[in-house]
Coordinates of C-alpha atoms in Angstrom, one line a residue:
X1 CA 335.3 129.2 82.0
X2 CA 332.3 128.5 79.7
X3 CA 329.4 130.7 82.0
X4 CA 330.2 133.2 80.6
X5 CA 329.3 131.9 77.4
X6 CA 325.9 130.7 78.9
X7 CA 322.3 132.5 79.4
X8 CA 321.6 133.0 82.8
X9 CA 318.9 130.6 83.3
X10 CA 321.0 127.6 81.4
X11 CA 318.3 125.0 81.5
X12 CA 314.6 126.8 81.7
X13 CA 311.6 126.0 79.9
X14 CA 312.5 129.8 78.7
X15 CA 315.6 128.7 77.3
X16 CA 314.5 125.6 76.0
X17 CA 311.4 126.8 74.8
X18 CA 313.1 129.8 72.9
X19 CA 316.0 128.0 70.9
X20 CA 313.1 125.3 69.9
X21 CA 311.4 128.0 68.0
X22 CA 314.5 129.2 66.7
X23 CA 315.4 125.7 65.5
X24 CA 312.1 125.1 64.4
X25 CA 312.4 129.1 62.5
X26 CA 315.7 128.1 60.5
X27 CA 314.4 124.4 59.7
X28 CA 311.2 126.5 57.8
X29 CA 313.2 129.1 56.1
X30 CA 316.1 126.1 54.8
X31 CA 312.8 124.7 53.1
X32 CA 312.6 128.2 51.2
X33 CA 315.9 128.3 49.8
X34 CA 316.6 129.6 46.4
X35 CA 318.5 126.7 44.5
X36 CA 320.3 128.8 41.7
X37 CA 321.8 125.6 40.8
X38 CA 323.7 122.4 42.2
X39 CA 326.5 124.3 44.1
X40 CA 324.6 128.0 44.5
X41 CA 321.4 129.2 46.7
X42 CA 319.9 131.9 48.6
X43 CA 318.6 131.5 51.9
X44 CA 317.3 133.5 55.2
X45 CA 318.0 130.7 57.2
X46 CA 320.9 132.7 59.1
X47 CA 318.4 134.9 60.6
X48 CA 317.5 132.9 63.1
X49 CA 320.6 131.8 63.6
X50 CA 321.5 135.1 64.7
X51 CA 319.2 135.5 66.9
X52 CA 320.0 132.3 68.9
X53 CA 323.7 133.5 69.1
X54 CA 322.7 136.8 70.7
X55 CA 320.1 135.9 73.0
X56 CA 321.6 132.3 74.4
X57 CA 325.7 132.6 73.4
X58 CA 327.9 131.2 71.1
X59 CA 327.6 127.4 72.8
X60 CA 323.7 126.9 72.7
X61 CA 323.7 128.6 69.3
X62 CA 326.5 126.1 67.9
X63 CA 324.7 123.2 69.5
X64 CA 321.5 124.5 68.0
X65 CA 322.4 125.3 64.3
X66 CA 324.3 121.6 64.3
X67 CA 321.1 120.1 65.4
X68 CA 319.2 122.2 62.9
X69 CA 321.2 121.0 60.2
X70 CA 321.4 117.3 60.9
X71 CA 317.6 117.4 61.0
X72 CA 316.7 119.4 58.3
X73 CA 318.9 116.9 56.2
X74 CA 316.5 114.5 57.6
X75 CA 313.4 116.1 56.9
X76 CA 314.6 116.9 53.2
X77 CA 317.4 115.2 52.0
X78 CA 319.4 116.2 48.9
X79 CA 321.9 114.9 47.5
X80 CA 324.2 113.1 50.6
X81 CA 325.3 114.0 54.2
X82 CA 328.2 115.9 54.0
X83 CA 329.6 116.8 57.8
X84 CA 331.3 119.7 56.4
X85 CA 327.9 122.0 56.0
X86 CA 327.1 120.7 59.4
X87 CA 330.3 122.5 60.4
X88 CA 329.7 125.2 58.6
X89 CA 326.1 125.3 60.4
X90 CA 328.2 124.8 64.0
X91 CA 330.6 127.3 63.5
X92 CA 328.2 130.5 61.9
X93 CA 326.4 129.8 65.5
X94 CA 329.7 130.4 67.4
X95 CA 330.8 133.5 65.6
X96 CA 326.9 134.9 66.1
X97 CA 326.9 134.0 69.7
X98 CA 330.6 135.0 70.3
X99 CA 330.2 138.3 68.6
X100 CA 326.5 139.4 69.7
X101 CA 326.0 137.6 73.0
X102 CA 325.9 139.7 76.1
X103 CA 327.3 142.6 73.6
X104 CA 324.7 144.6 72.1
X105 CA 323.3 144.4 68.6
X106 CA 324.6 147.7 67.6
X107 CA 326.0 148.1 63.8
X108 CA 329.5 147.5 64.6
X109 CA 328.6 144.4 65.8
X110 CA 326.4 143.4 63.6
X111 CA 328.8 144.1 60.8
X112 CA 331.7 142.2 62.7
X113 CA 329.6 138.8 62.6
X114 CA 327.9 138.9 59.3
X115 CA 331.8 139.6 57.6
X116 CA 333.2 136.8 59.5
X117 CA 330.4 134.0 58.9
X118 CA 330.7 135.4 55.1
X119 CA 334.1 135.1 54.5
X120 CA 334.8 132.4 56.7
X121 CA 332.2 130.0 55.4
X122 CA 330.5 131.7 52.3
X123 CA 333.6 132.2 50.8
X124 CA 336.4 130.1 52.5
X125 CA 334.5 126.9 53.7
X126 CA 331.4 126.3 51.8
X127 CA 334.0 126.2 48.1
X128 CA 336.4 123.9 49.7
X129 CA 333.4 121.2 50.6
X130 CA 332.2 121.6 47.2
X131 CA 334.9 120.9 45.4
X132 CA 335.6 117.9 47.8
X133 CA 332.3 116.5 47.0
X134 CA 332.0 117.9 43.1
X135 CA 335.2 118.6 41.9
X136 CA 334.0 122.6 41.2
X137 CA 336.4 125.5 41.6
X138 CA 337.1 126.5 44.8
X139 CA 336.4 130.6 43.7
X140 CA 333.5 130.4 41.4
X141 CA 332.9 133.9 40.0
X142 CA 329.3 132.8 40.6
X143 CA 329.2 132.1 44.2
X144 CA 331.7 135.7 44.4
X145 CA 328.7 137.6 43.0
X146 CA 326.2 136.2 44.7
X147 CA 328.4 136.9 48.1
X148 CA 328.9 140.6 47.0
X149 CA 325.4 141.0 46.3
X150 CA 323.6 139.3 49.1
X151 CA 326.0 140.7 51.7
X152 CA 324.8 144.2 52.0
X153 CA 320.7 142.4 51.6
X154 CA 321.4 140.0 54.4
X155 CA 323.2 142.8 56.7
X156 CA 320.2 145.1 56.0
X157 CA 317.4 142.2 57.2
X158 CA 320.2 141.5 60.1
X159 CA 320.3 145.6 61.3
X160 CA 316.3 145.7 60.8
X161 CA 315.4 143.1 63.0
X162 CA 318.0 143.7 65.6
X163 CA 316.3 147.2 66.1
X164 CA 313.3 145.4 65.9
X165 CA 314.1 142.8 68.6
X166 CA 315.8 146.2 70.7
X167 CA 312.7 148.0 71.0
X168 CA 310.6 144.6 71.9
X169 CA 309.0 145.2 75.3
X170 CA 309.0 141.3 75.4
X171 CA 312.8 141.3 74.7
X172 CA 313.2 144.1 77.8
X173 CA 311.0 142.2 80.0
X174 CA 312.6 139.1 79.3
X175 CA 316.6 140.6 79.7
X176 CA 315.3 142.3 83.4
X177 CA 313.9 139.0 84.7
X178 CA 316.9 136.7 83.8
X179 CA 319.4 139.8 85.1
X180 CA 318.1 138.6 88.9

C-alpha cells in the first residue's frame, strides 16, 4: 500500500545521502529567516522541502521535514517547543511528496502544492498555533499580506528551479538508473 509512495531504491546510500543534504539545505536556509516580528517571518526553507517531496515521496519527505524541524529547534532555539510547527513541518512534506512525487513538476502541479501548503498551514494552521501559544488573532491582516505577497515570489523560485532540476543531466541520469 505505501510503495507506491516510496523511491525505488528505499534504503541506498543514494537515498540517504540525498534527503541528508536536503535536511541539511532547509536547516541552513531556517537560519536565514526574515523575523518581521514575534508571530511573522519570511523564509526559503520550503524549497528544499519541495524537492525532497518530489524526488523521494510524500513519506520520506514528512519524516524528513519533522526531523528537520525538531533539530533546527535544537540547533537554535526560540522561544519554546511547540509540536504544532513540527506538524506543520510533517504535513507541508506530505502534500509536496503526494502532489509532485512520481508526477512531474509541471505548473499545474506545482501550483496544486504550493496553494495547499499555503492555505492549509500559512493561513489555516500556523494562526491557530499562535494564538494557542500567544493569544494573537487567528486572521492577522499582517500575516494575510504577507501570504498574498510571498505566494506568487515563492511559486516563481518553486517553477524556476523545477525547470532547473528538469533539465539536470544528473537528475536524468539519476531517474534512468533507479527506473531498473
Amino acid at each position: 500500500m505505501f510503495r507506491k509512495w516510496l523511491p525505488l531504491d528505499v534504503a541506498s546510500s543514494r537515498v540517504i545521502t540525498g534527503m541528508g543534504l536536503l535536511m541539511a539545505l532547509n536547516l541552513l536556509l531556517n537560519q536565514f529567516r526574515l523575523v518581521l516580528g514575534p508571530t511573522l517571518e519570511i523564509s526559503f526553507a520550503f524549497i528544499p522541502l519541495a524537492i525532497m517531496g518530489a524526488f523521494y515521496g510524500p513519506i520520506y519527505a514528512g519524516i524528513g521535514a519533522g526531523l528537520c524541524d525538531v533539530i533546527g529547534f535544537v540547533l537554535s532555539p526560540s522561544g519554546f517547543f511547540f509540536p504544532g510547527f513540527t506538524f506543520n513541518a510533517v504535513l507541508a512534506g506530505l502534500i509536496y511528496g503526494f502532489v509532485l512525487f512520481r508526477q512531474g513538476y509541471n505548473l499545474k502541479r506545482i501550483l496544486i502544492a504550493k496553494v495547499l501548503t499555503t492555505v492549509s498551514i500559512s493561513l489555516f494552521l500556523t494562526p491557530l498555533w499562535l494564538n494557542m501559544m500567544y493569544q494573537s488573532g487567528l486572521f492577522a491582516w499582517a500575516r494575510i499580506i504577507r501570504t498574498a505577497v510571498l505566494f506568487p515570489v515563492d511559486l516563481f523560485l518553486l517553477i524556476i528551479i523545477f525547470k532547473m532540476i528538469e533539465r539536470s543531466r544528473a537528475v536524468k541520469n539519476m531517474r534512468s538508473q533507479s527506473a531498473h
